[in-house]
Amino acid sequence: MSAGIIGIARYTPDRTVTNADLEKVMDTSDEWIRTRTGIEERRLADDDMDTSDMAYYAAEKAIENAGLTAEDLDMILVATVTPDQPFPTVACMLQEKLGARKVAAMDLSAACAGFMYGLITAQQFIETGAYKNVLVVGVEKLSKITDWDDRNTAVLFGDGAGAAVVSNVSEGKGFLSFELGSDGSGGKHLYQDEKIVMNGREVFKFAVRQMGESSVNVIEKAGLKKEDVDFLIPHQANIRIMEAARERLELPVEKMSKTVHKYGNTSAASIPISLVEEIEAGTVKDGDVVVMVGFGGGLTWGAIAMRWGR
């Protein structure tokens, strides 16, 4: 059996905060933010909206997109580092909000690589025949752990959610290969101490190297060549990091998803949000070979090569 995505959706809050808005409250500028990160604006959730709410909005639409109901789910996985509270998990809260059966539910914590970890975990349950339909959600309310007095990190992050239903797909479609990894020695460069703390220079160096290496590795594992790749969905952290991965794959600019300018870094939500946007725009089509790659605190990383479609 081959596992793949049969339904996907996203949710982003209505509130938009532009670089110009940030100029008014901190020592920064639109030009500084755009040239170094590619970010122009980001979405922030209201105080009364939490992580589980955004997860629900994305999940409900993804289940509908898959042509299923919540009753069809066998497992719920939520990738997040910003749960409503330590426990119960967002996944358990989501099970109740969706009205799903009392299925297995758990949160995964791999920071910005969390959605990759979630998809690959789901793949194992599907391809062993243990479960039929697994809901995977990447969701973050990073605004609640952002240090708004630190101009180096405050300009980077946004809130949002992306959800996918992983199930059996037809032969030749779905996940072709994957890579997951970690390097705990780099954890000191990106961590949470009440608020997000980041050594930008060290994280940048790690990400540029790892995003490119992982992308190439999953292509090779799938028995493909660079020219076989139709589209790249990188974690939307920084346009310069994203461009480095694109250049490593020798892809033209139009074959890489770019949503960082609209949403900033939404951590575990960034890859599914971007994938949905490309599908809706028609730039990712049935049968396309797509590479998704992300990195995050831990330090963690993950990449998937897949052939899009059911």
PDB file of C-alpha atoms in Angstrom:
ATOM      1  CA  MET A   1       0.000   0.000   0.000  1.00  0.00           C
ATOM      2  CA  SER A   2       1.151   3.518  -0.814  1.00  0.00           C
ATOM      3  CA  ALA A   3       0.384   6.412   1.514  1.00  0.00           C
ATOM      4  CA  GLY A   4      -0.277   9.926   0.341  1.00  0.00           C
ATOM      5  CA  ILE A   5      -2.377  13.015   0.932  1.00  0.00           C
ATOM      6  CA  ILE A   6      -6.028  12.731  -0.108  1.00  0.00           C
ATOM      7  CA  GLY A   7      -7.273  15.983   1.407  1.00  0.00           C
ATOM      8  CA  ILE A   8      -5.615  19.220   2.512  1.00  0.00           C
ATOM      9  CA  ALA A   9      -6.608  22.688   3.731  1.00  0.00           C
ATOM     10  CA  ARG A  10      -5.241  25.697   5.550  1.00  0.00           C
ATOM     11  CA  TYR A  11      -6.356  28.400   7.948  1.00  0.00           C
ATOM     12  CA  THR A  12      -4.778  31.803   8.546  1.00  0.00           C
ATOM     13  CA  PRO A  13      -6.143  34.454  10.929  1.00  0.00           C
ATOM     14  CA  ASP A  14      -7.764  37.590   9.526  1.00  0.00           C
ATOM     15  CA  ARG A  15      -5.534  40.057  11.368  1.00  0.00           C
ATOM     16  CA  THR A  16      -2.668  41.262   9.166  1.00  0.00           C
ATOM     17  CA  VAL A  17       0.404  42.989  10.626  1.00  0.00           C
ATOM     18  CA  THR A  18       2.641  44.669   8.061  1.00  0.00           C
ATOM     19  CA  ASN A  19       6.267  45.696   8.311  1.00  0.00           C
ATOM     20  CA  ALA A  20       5.033  49.296   8.426  1.00  0.00           C
ATOM     21  CA  ASP A  21       2.990  48.414  11.514  1.00  0.00           C
ATOM     22  CA  LEU A  22       6.112  47.039  13.198  1.00  0.00           C
ATOM     23  CA  GLU A  23       8.085  50.163  12.297  1.00  0.00           C
ATOM     24  CA  LYS A  24       5.761  52.088  14.608  1.00  0.00           C
ATOM     25  CA  VAL A  25       6.490  49.968  17.685  1.00  0.00           C
ATOM     26  CA  MET A  26      10.113  48.863  17.334  1.00  0.00           C
ATOM     27  CA  ASP A  27      13.459  49.965  15.901  1.00  0.00           C
ATOM     28  CA  THR A  28      13.211  48.323  12.484  1.00  0.00           C
ATOM     29  CA  SER A  29      12.250  49.154   8.905  1.00  0.00           C
ATOM     30  CA  ASP A  30      10.318  47.614   6.062  1.00  0.00           C
ATOM     31  CA  GLU A  31      13.455  47.606   3.900  1.00  0.00           C
ATOM     32  CA  TRP A  32      15.549  45.868   6.585  1.00  0.00           C
ATOM     33  CA  ILE A  33      12.946  43.118   7.069  1.00  0.00           C
ATOM     34  CA  ARG A  34      12.253  42.559   3.357  1.00  0.00           C
ATOM     35  CA  THR A  35      15.892  42.439   2.232  1.00  0.00           C
ATOM     36  CA  ARG A  36      16.972  40.035   4.979  1.00  0.00           C
ATOM     37  CA  THR A  37      13.921  37.762   5.205  1.00  0.00           C
ATOM     38  CA  GLY A  38      11.561  38.361   2.295  1.00  0.00           C
ATOM     39  CA  ILE A  39       8.701  38.988   4.761  1.00  0.00           C
ATOM     40  CA  GLU A  40       6.281  41.852   4.072  1.00  0.00           C
ATOM     41  CA  GLU A  41       3.450  40.976   6.443  1.00  0.00           C
ATOM     42  CA  ARG A  42       2.242  38.218   8.757  1.00  0.00           C
ATOM     43  CA  ARG A  43      -1.077  37.008  10.223  1.00  0.00           C
ATOM     44  CA  LEU A  44      -1.605  37.060  13.979  1.00  0.00           C
ATOM     45  CA  ALA A  45      -4.400  35.346  15.887  1.00  0.00           C
ATOM     46  CA  ASP A  46      -6.542  37.349  18.284  1.00  0.00           C
ATOM     47  CA  ASP A  47      -6.048  36.813  22.015  1.00  0.00           C
ATOM     48  CA  ASP A  48      -9.212  34.709  22.274  1.00  0.00           C
ATOM     49  CA  MET A  49      -8.152  32.345  19.464  1.00  0.00           C
ATOM     50  CA  ASP A  50      -5.790  29.551  20.467  1.00  0.00           C
ATOM     51  CA  THR A  51      -3.856  26.838  18.687  1.00  0.00           C
ATOM     52  CA  SER A  52      -6.643  24.256  18.904  1.00  0.00           C
ATOM     53  CA  ASP A  53      -9.104  26.676  17.288  1.00  0.00           C
ATOM     54  CA  MET A  54      -6.893  27.196  14.231  1.00  0.00           C
ATOM     55  CA  ALA A  55      -6.223  23.451  14.074  1.00  0.00           C
ATOM     56  CA  TYR A  56      -9.974  22.805  14.024  1.00  0.00           C
ATOM     57  CA  TYR A  57     -10.664  25.283  11.215  1.00  0.00           C
ATOM     58  CA  ALA A  58      -7.969  23.745   8.983  1.00  0.00           C
ATOM     59  CA  ALA A  59      -8.816  20.140   9.919  1.00  0.00           C
ATOM     60  CA  GLU A  60     -12.528  20.492   9.226  1.00  0.00           C
ATOM     61  CA  LYS A  61     -11.833  21.746   5.704  1.00  0.00           C
ATOM     62  CA  ALA A  62      -9.160  19.097   5.039  1.00  0.00           C
ATOM     63  CA  ILE A  63     -11.522  16.277   6.007  1.00  0.00           C
ATOM     64  CA  GLU A  64     -14.178  17.725   3.704  1.00  0.00           C
ATOM     65  CA  ASN A  65     -11.596  18.081   0.927  1.00  0.00           C
ATOM     66  CA  ALA A  66     -10.796  14.377   1.336  1.00  0.00           C
ATOM     67  CA  GLY A  67     -14.446  13.487   0.907  1.00  0.00           C
ATOM     68  CA  LEU A  68     -14.596  12.047   4.418  1.00  0.00           C
ATOM     69  CA  THR A  69     -16.210  12.817   7.748  1.00  0.00           C
ATOM     70  CA  ALA A  70     -14.553  13.023  11.173  1.00  0.00           C
ATOM     71  CA  GLU A  71     -16.008   9.567  11.900  1.00  0.00           C
ATOM     72  CA  ASP A  72     -13.686   8.141   9.222  1.00  0.00           C
ATOM     73  CA  LEU A  73     -10.508   9.148  11.086  1.00  0.00           C
ATOM     74  CA  ASP A  74      -8.403   6.469  12.774  1.00  0.00           C
ATOM     75  CA  MET A  75      -5.737   8.748  14.268  1.00  0.00           C
ATOM     76  CA  ILE A  76      -5.041  12.436  14.853  1.00  0.00           C
ATOM     77  CA  LEU A  77      -1.495  13.856  14.895  1.00  0.00           C
ATOM     78  CA  VAL A  78      -0.824  17.516  15.648  1.00  0.00           C
ATOM     79  CA  ALA A  79       2.598  19.061  15.090  1.00  0.00           C
ATOM     80  CA  THR A  80       3.010  22.137  17.274  1.00  0.00           C
ATOM     81  CA  VAL A  81       5.316  23.823  19.788  1.00  0.00           C
ATOM     82  CA  THR A  82       2.585  26.207  20.934  1.00  0.00           C
ATOM     83  CA  PRO A  83      -0.152  24.016  22.450  1.00  0.00           C
ATOM     84  CA  ASP A  84      -3.025  25.668  24.312  1.00  0.00           C
ATOM     85  CA  GLN A  85      -1.478  24.205  27.486  1.00  0.00           C
ATOM     86  CA  PRO A  86       0.937  21.339  28.295  1.00  0.00           C
ATOM     87  CA  PHE A  87      -1.955  18.855  28.449  1.00  0.00           C
ATOM     88  CA  PRO A  88      -4.438  17.776  27.313  1.00  0.00           C
ATOM     89  CA  THR A  89      -2.808  17.818  23.898  1.00  0.00           C
ATOM     90  CA  VAL A  90      -4.123  19.841  20.996  1.00  0.00           C
ATOM     91  CA  ALA A  91      -4.767  16.505  19.260  1.00  0.00           C
ATOM     92  CA  CYS A  92      -7.093  15.383  22.055  1.00  0.00           C
ATOM     93  CA  MET A  93      -8.891  18.721  22.037  1.00  0.00           C
ATOM     94  CA  LEU A  94      -9.211  18.446  18.264  1.00  0.00           C
ATOM     95  CA  GLN A  95     -10.732  14.962  18.521  1.00  0.00           C
ATOM     96  CA  GLU A  96     -13.479  16.400  20.688  1.00  0.00           C
ATOM     97  CA  LYS A  97     -14.001  19.534  18.562  1.00  0.00           C
ATOM     98  CA  LEU A  98     -14.329  17.469  15.383  1.00  0.00           C
ATOM     99  CA  GLY A  99     -16.667  14.922  16.949  1.00  0.00           C
ATOM    100  CA  ALA A 100     -14.341  12.122  15.834  1.00  0.00           C
ATOM    101  CA  ARG A 101     -14.456   8.640  17.302  1.00  0.00           C
ATOM    102  CA  LYS A 102     -12.279   8.081  20.383  1.00  0.00           C
ATOM    103  CA  VAL A 103      -9.241   7.408  18.232  1.00  0.00           C
ATOM    104  CA  ALA A 104      -5.527   7.636  18.971  1.00  0.00           C
ATOM    105  CA  ALA A 105      -4.448  11.275  19.276  1.00  0.00           C
ATOM    106  CA  MET A 106      -1.121  12.854  20.121  1.00  0.00           C
ATOM    107  CA  ASP A 107       0.987  15.952  19.603  1.00  0.00           C
ATOM    108  CA  LEU A 108       4.430  15.921  17.968  1.00  0.00           C
ATOM    109  CA  SER A 109       7.102  18.469  18.857  1.00  0.00           C
ATOM    110  CA  ALA A 110       9.711  18.949  16.141  1.00  0.00           C
ATOM    111  CA  ALA A 111       9.318  22.708  15.700  1.00  0.00           C
ATOM    112  CA  CYS A 112       9.278  23.874  12.068  1.00  0.00           C
ATOM    113  CA  ALA A 113       9.951  20.332  10.810  1.00  0.00           C
ATOM    114  CA  GLY A 114       6.913  19.069  12.716  1.00  0.00           C
ATOM    115  CA  PHE A 115       4.601  18.641   9.726  1.00  0.00           C
ATOM    116  CA  MET A 116       7.223  16.461   8.007  1.00  0.00           C
ATOM    117  CA  TYR A 117       7.492  14.329  11.147  1.00  0.00           C
ATOM    118  CA  GLY A 118       3.720  14.078  11.286  1.00  0.00           C
ATOM    119  CA  LEU A 119       3.313  12.987   7.670  1.00  0.00           C
ATOM    120  CA  ILE A 120       5.994  10.317   7.940  1.00  0.00           C
ATOM    121  CA  THR A 121       4.555   9.017  11.209  1.00  0.00           C
ATOM    122  CA  ALA A 122       1.157   8.771   9.519  1.00  0.00           C
ATOM    123  CA  GLN A 123       2.723   6.979   6.550  1.00  0.00           C
ATOM    124  CA  GLN A 124       3.949   4.164   8.776  1.00  0.00           C
ATOM    125  CA  PHE A 125       0.477   3.509  10.196  1.00  0.00           C
ATOM    126  CA  ILE A 126      -1.104   3.582   6.734  1.00  0.00           C
ATOM    127  CA  GLU A 127       1.417   1.402   4.922  1.00  0.00           C
ATOM    128  CA  THR A 128       1.460  -1.257   7.651  1.00  0.00           C
ATOM    129  CA  GLY A 129      -2.312  -1.474   7.381  1.00  0.00           C
ATOM    130  CA  ALA A 130      -2.842  -0.490  11.008  1.00  0.00           C
ATOM    131  CA  TYR A 131      -4.962   2.545  10.132  1.00  0.00           C
ATOM    132  CA  LYS A 132      -6.802   3.784   7.054  1.00  0.00           C
ATOM    133  CA  ASN A 133      -7.120   7.544   7.552  1.00  0.00           C
ATOM    134  CA  VAL A 134      -4.758   9.696   9.643  1.00  0.00           C
ATOM    135  CA  LEU A 135      -5.279  13.420  10.142  1.00  0.00           C
ATOM    136  CA  VAL A 136      -2.030  15.408  10.345  1.00  0.00           C
ATOM    137  CA  VAL A 137      -2.114  19.059  11.413  1.00  0.00           C
ATOM    138  CA  GLY A 138       0.717  21.588  11.533  1.00  0.00           C
ATOM    139  CA  VAL A 139      -0.388  24.557  13.636  1.00  0.00           C
ATOM    140  CA  GLU A 140       1.247  27.360  15.581  1.00  0.00           C
ATOM    141  CA  LYS A 141       0.313  30.433  17.553  1.00  0.00           C
ATOM    142  CA  LEU A 142       3.862  31.749  17.634  1.00  0.00           C
ATOM    143  CA  SER A 143       2.700  35.238  18.564  1.00  0.00           C
ATOM    144  CA  LYS A 144       2.236  34.077  22.149  1.00  0.00           C
ATOM    145  CA  ILE A 145       5.885  33.011  22.537  1.00  0.00           C
ATOM    146  CA  THR A 146       7.446  35.789  20.440  1.00  0.00           C
ATOM    147  CA  ASP A 147       9.570  38.354  22.272  1.00  0.00           C
ATOM    148  CA  TRP A 148       8.102  41.566  20.885  1.00  0.00           C
ATOM    149  CA  ASP A 149      11.014  43.522  22.375  1.00  0.00           C
ATOM    150  CA  ASP A 150      13.549  41.588  20.279  1.00  0.00           C
ATOM    151  CA  ARG A 151      13.511  43.133  16.817  1.00  0.00           C
ATOM    152  CA  ASN A 152      15.680  40.351  15.397  1.00  0.00           C
ATOM    153  CA  THR A 153      13.037  37.668  16.030  1.00  0.00           C
ATOM    154  CA  ALA A 154       9.769  39.578  16.431  1.00  0.00           C
ATOM    155  CA  VAL A 155       9.616  40.430  12.730  1.00  0.00           C
ATOM    156  CA  LEU A 156       9.857  36.771  11.655  1.00  0.00           C
ATOM    157  CA  PHE A 157       6.876  34.903  12.991  1.00  0.00           C
ATOM    158  CA  GLY A 158       3.187  34.486  12.271  1.00  0.00           C
ATOM    159  CA  ASP A 159       0.239  32.276  13.198  1.00  0.00           C
ATOM    160  CA  GLY A 160      -1.654  29.710  11.140  1.00  0.00           C
ATOM    161  CA  ALA A 161      -2.587  26.090  10.492  1.00  0.00           C
ATOM    162  CA  GLY A 162      -2.457  23.493   7.740  1.00  0.00           C
ATOM    163  CA  ALA A 163      -4.081  20.055   7.824  1.00  0.00           C
ATOM    164  CA  ALA A 164      -3.832  16.952   5.657  1.00  0.00           C
ATOM    165  CA  VAL A 165      -5.573  13.578   5.590  1.00  0.00           C
ATOM    166  CA  VAL A 166      -3.099  10.780   4.868  1.00  0.00           C
ATOM    167  CA  SER A 167      -4.530   7.586   3.422  1.00  0.00           C
ATOM    168  CA  ASN A 168      -3.976   4.967   0.717  1.00  0.00           C
ATOM    169  CA  VAL A 169      -3.437   6.361  -2.769  1.00  0.00           C
ATOM    170  CA  SER A 170      -3.171   4.755  -6.184  1.00  0.00           C
ATOM    171  CA  GLU A 171       0.028   3.067  -7.319  1.00  0.00           C
ATOM    172  CA  GLY A 172       2.784   5.508  -8.239  1.00  0.00           C
ATOM    173  CA  LYS A 173       1.209   8.362  -6.272  1.00  0.00           C
ATOM    174  CA  GLY A 174       1.917   9.561  -2.739  1.00  0.00           C
ATOM    175  CA  PHE A 175       5.105   9.536  -0.677  1.00  0.00           C
ATOM    176  CA  LEU A 176       8.105   8.243  -2.620  1.00  0.00           C
ATOM    177  CA  SER A 177      10.876   8.766  -0.053  1.00  0.00           C
ATOM    178  CA  PHE A 178      11.673  10.684   3.109  1.00  0.00           C
ATOM    179  CA  GLU A 179      14.450  11.841   5.402  1.00  0.00           C
ATOM    180  CA  LEU A 180      14.168  12.812   9.060  1.00  0.00           C
ATOM    181  CA  GLY A 181      17.027  13.888  11.306  1.00  0.00           C
ATOM    182  CA  SER A 182      18.190  15.793  14.344  1.00  0.00           C
ATOM    183  CA  ASP A 183      21.287  17.384  15.814  1.00  0.00           C
ATOM    184  CA  GLY A 184      20.780  18.133  19.495  1.00  0.00           C
ATOM    185  CA  SER A 185      24.117  19.934  19.724  1.00  0.00           C
ATOM    186  CA  GLY A 186      22.534  22.802  17.788  1.00  0.00           C
ATOM    187  CA  GLY A 187      19.592  23.166  20.145  1.00  0.00           C
ATOM    188  CA  LYS A 188      21.327  26.023  21.929  1.00  0.00           C
ATOM    189  CA  HIS A 189      20.959  28.144  18.791  1.00  0.00           C
ATOM    190  CA  LEU A 190      17.142  28.023  18.668  1.00  0.00           C
ATOM    191  CA  TYR A 191      15.017  27.364  21.734  1.00  0.00           C
ATOM    192  CA  GLN A 192      12.215  28.648  23.936  1.00  0.00           C
ATOM    193  CA  ASP A 193      12.983  30.259  27.287  1.00  0.00           C
ATOM    194  CA  GLU A 194       9.455  31.530  27.889  1.00  0.00           C
ATOM    195  CA  LYS A 195       9.949  33.361  24.576  1.00  0.00           C
ATOM    196  CA  ILE A 196      11.755  32.338  21.370  1.00  0.00           C
ATOM    197  CA  VAL A 197      15.547  32.755  21.501  1.00  0.00           C
ATOM    198  CA  MET A 198      17.557  32.402  18.299  1.00  0.00           C
ATOM    199  CA  ASN A 199      21.155  32.755  17.169  1.00  0.00           C
ATOM    200  CA  GLY A 200      20.227  33.826  13.661  1.00  0.00           C
ATOM    201  CA  ARG A 201      23.677  33.434  12.116  1.00  0.00           C
ATOM    202  CA  GLU A 202      24.152  29.830  13.272  1.00  0.00           C
ATOM    203  CA  VAL A 203      20.614  28.780  12.356  1.00  0.00           C
ATOM    204  CA  PHE A 204      21.041  30.344   8.926  1.00  0.00           C
ATOM    205  CA  LYS A 205      24.240  28.389   8.251  1.00  0.00           C
ATOM    206  CA  PHE A 206      22.649  25.126   9.387  1.00  0.00           C
ATOM    207  CA  ALA A 207      19.471  25.669   7.395  1.00  0.00           C
ATOM    208  CA  VAL A 208      21.184  26.579   4.126  1.00  0.00           C
ATOM    209  CA  ARG A 209      23.256  23.398   4.294  1.00  0.00           C
ATOM    210  CA  GLN A 210      20.563  21.023   5.558  1.00  0.00           C
ATOM    211  CA  MET A 211      17.680  22.163   3.345  1.00  0.00           C
ATOM    212  CA  GLY A 212      19.767  21.574   0.226  1.00  0.00           C
ATOM    213  CA  GLU A 213      21.243  18.266   1.380  1.00  0.00           C
ATOM    214  CA  SER A 214      17.914  16.802   2.468  1.00  0.00           C
ATOM    215  CA  SER A 215      16.207  17.834  -0.752  1.00  0.00           C
ATOM    216  CA  VAL A 216      18.854  16.095  -2.848  1.00  0.00           C
ATOM    217  CA  ASN A 217      18.826  13.044  -0.577  1.00  0.00           C
ATOM    218  CA  VAL A 218      15.091  12.356  -0.940  1.00  0.00           C
ATOM    219  CA  ILE A 219      15.302  12.741  -4.708  1.00  0.00           C
ATOM    220  CA  GLU A 220      18.078  10.156  -4.844  1.00  0.00           C
ATOM    221  CA  LYS A 221      16.257   7.827  -2.438  1.00  0.00           C
ATOM    222  CA  ALA A 222      13.210   7.961  -4.713  1.00  0.00           C
ATOM    223  CA  GLY A 223      15.341   6.975  -7.703  1.00  0.00           C
ATOM    224  CA  LEU A 224      14.779  10.339  -9.335  1.00  0.00           C
ATOM    225  CA  LYS A 225      16.966  13.091 -10.744  1.00  0.00           C
ATOM    226  CA  LYS A 226      16.852  16.830 -10.152  1.00  0.00           C
ATOM    227  CA  GLU A 227      15.202  17.367 -13.524  1.00  0.00           C
ATOM    228  CA  ASP A 228      12.322  15.108 -12.459  1.00  0.00           C
ATOM    229  CA  VAL A 229      11.230  17.572  -9.752  1.00  0.00           C
ATOM    230  CA  ASP A 230       8.244  19.692 -10.741  1.00  0.00           C
ATOM    231  CA  PHE A 231       7.923  21.809  -7.604  1.00  0.00           C
ATOM    232  CA  LEU A 232       9.687  22.640  -4.327  1.00  0.00           C
ATOM    233  CA  ILE A 233       7.758  23.468  -1.142  1.00  0.00           C
ATOM    234  CA  PRO A 234      10.381  24.677   1.371  1.00  0.00           C
ATOM    235  CA  HIS A 235       9.721  25.740   4.938  1.00  0.00           C
ATOM    236  CA  GLN A 236       8.940  29.444   4.711  1.00  0.00           C
ATOM    237  CA  ALA A 237      11.483  30.837   7.159  1.00  0.00           C
ATOM    238  CA  ASN A 238      13.708  33.143   5.152  1.00  0.00           C
ATOM    239  CA  ILE A 239      13.814  33.804   1.412  1.00  0.00           C
ATOM    240  CA  ARG A 240      17.613  33.471   1.288  1.00  0.00           C
ATOM    241  CA  ILE A 241      17.498  30.004   2.869  1.00  0.00           C
ATOM    242  CA  MET A 242      14.718  28.985   0.505  1.00  0.00           C
ATOM    243  CA  GLU A 243      16.631  30.232  -2.518  1.00  0.00           C
ATOM    244  CA  ALA A 244      19.693  28.230  -1.468  1.00  0.00           C
ATOM    245  CA  ALA A 245      17.614  25.028  -1.498  1.00  0.00           C
ATOM    246  CA  ARG A 246      16.116  25.918  -4.876  1.00  0.00           C
ATOM    247  CA  GLU A 247      19.534  26.543  -6.382  1.00  0.00           C
ATOM    248  CA  ARG A 248      20.818  23.236  -4.984  1.00  0.00           C
ATOM    249  CA  LEU A 249      18.033  21.500  -6.933  1.00  0.00           C
ATOM    250  CA  GLU A 250      18.754  23.638 -10.006  1.00  0.00           C
ATOM    251  CA  LEU A 251      15.102  24.656 -10.248  1.00  0.00           C
ATOM    252  CA  PRO A 252      13.839  27.857 -11.874  1.00  0.00           C
ATOM    253  CA  VAL A 253      12.290  30.492  -9.606  1.00  0.00           C
ATOM    254  CA  GLU A 254       8.748  29.702 -10.745  1.00  0.00           C
ATOM    255  CA  LYS A 255       9.064  26.114  -9.449  1.00  0.00           C
ATOM    256  CA  MET A 256       9.485  27.119  -5.801  1.00  0.00           C
ATOM    257  CA  SER A 257       6.620  28.060  -3.495  1.00  0.00           C
ATOM    258  CA  LYS A 258       6.964  31.476  -1.879  1.00  0.00           C
ATOM    259  CA  THR A 259       4.423  32.513   0.735  1.00  0.00           C
ATOM    260  CA  VAL A 260       6.848  33.878   3.344  1.00  0.00           C
ATOM    261  CA  HIS A 261       6.101  37.430   2.177  1.00  0.00           C
ATOM    262  CA  LYS A 262       2.427  37.038   3.181  1.00  0.00           C
ATOM    263  CA  TYR A 263       2.568  34.903   6.311  1.00  0.00           C
ATOM    264  CA  GLY A 264       6.103  35.054   7.720  1.00  0.00           C
ATOM    265  CA  ASN A 265       7.437  31.963   9.467  1.00  0.00           C
ATOM    266  CA  THR A 266       4.473  29.912  10.735  1.00  0.00           C
ATOM    267  CA  SER A 267       6.690  27.003  11.834  1.00  0.00           C
ATOM    268  CA  ALA A 268       4.923  23.627  11.510  1.00  0.00           C
ATOM    269  CA  ALA A 269       2.107  25.267   9.522  1.00  0.00           C
ATOM    270  CA  SER A 270       4.237  26.818   6.788  1.00  0.00           C
ATOM    271  CA  ILE A 271       4.648  23.823   4.447  1.00  0.00           C
ATOM    272  CA  PRO A 272       0.969  22.774   4.390  1.00  0.00           C
ATOM    273  CA  ILE A 273      -0.157  26.395   3.992  1.00  0.00           C
ATOM    274  CA  SER A 274       2.188  26.774   1.022  1.00  0.00           C
ATOM    275  CA  LEU A 275       1.147  23.450  -0.530  1.00  0.00           C
ATOM    276  CA  VAL A 276      -2.529  24.435  -0.382  1.00  0.00           C
ATOM    277  CA  GLU A 277      -1.795  27.776  -2.028  1.00  0.00           C
ATOM    278  CA  GLU A 278       0.088  26.096  -4.902  1.00  0.00           C
ATOM    279  CA  ILE A 279      -2.678  23.532  -5.445  1.00  0.00           C
ATOM    280  CA  GLU A 280      -5.306  26.290  -5.512  1.00  0.00           C
ATOM    281  CA  ALA A 281      -3.175  28.284  -7.963  1.00  0.00           C
ATOM    282  CA  GLY A 282      -2.759  25.257 -10.225  1.00  0.00           C
ATOM    283  CA  THR A 283       1.027  25.297  -9.959  1.00  0.00           C
ATOM    284  CA  VAL A 284       1.017  21.865  -8.283  1.00  0.00           C
ATOM    285  CA  LYS A 285      -0.962  19.475 -10.458  1.00  0.00           C
ATOM    286  CA  ASP A 286      -1.955  15.825 -10.405  1.00  0.00           C
ATOM    287  CA  GLY A 287       1.089  13.653 -11.105  1.00  0.00           C
ATOM    288  CA  ASP A 288       3.669  16.336 -10.267  1.00  0.00           C
ATOM    289  CA  VAL A 289       6.782  15.332  -8.333  1.00  0.00           C
ATOM    290  CA  VAL A 290       6.956  17.614  -5.300  1.00  0.00           C
ATOM    291  CA  VAL A 291       9.740  17.970  -2.740  1.00  0.00           C
ATOM    292  CA  MET A 292       8.819  19.314   0.707  1.00  0.00           C
ATOM    293  CA  VAL A 293      11.644  20.208   3.075  1.00  0.00           C
ATOM    294  CA  GLY A 294      11.851  21.876   6.470  1.00  0.00           C
ATOM    295  CA  PHE A 295      14.126  22.515   9.444  1.00  0.00           C
ATOM    296  CA  GLY A 296      13.499  23.672  12.963  1.00  0.00           C
ATOM    297  CA  GLY A 297      14.530  23.943  16.582  1.00  0.00           C
ATOM    298  CA  GLY A 298      16.037  20.834  18.053  1.00  0.00           C
ATOM    299  CA  LEU A 299      17.746  21.115  15.681  1.00  0.00           C
ATOM    300  CA  THR A 300      15.475  18.999  13.475  1.00  0.00           C
ATOM    301  CA  TRP A 301      14.912  18.514   9.775  1.00  0.00           C
ATOM    302  CA  GLY A 302      12.720  16.540   7.442  1.00  0.00           C
ATOM    303  CA  ALA A 303      12.102  16.147   3.719  1.00  0.00           C
ATOM    304  CA  ILE A 304       9.661  14.220   1.556  1.00  0.00           C
ATOM    305  CA  ALA A 305       9.547  13.488  -2.167  1.00  0.00           C
ATOM    306  CA  MET A 306       6.036  12.698  -3.340  1.00  0.00           C
ATOM    307  CA  ARG A 307       4.007  12.364  -6.508  1.00  0.00           C
ATOM    308  CA  TRP A 308       0.957  14.527  -5.969  1.00  0.00           C
ATOM    309  CA  GLY A 309      -2.476  13.003  -6.400  1.00  0.00           C
ATOM    310  CA  ARG A 310      -4.774  10.308  -5.135  1.00  0.00           C
TER     311      ARG A 310
END
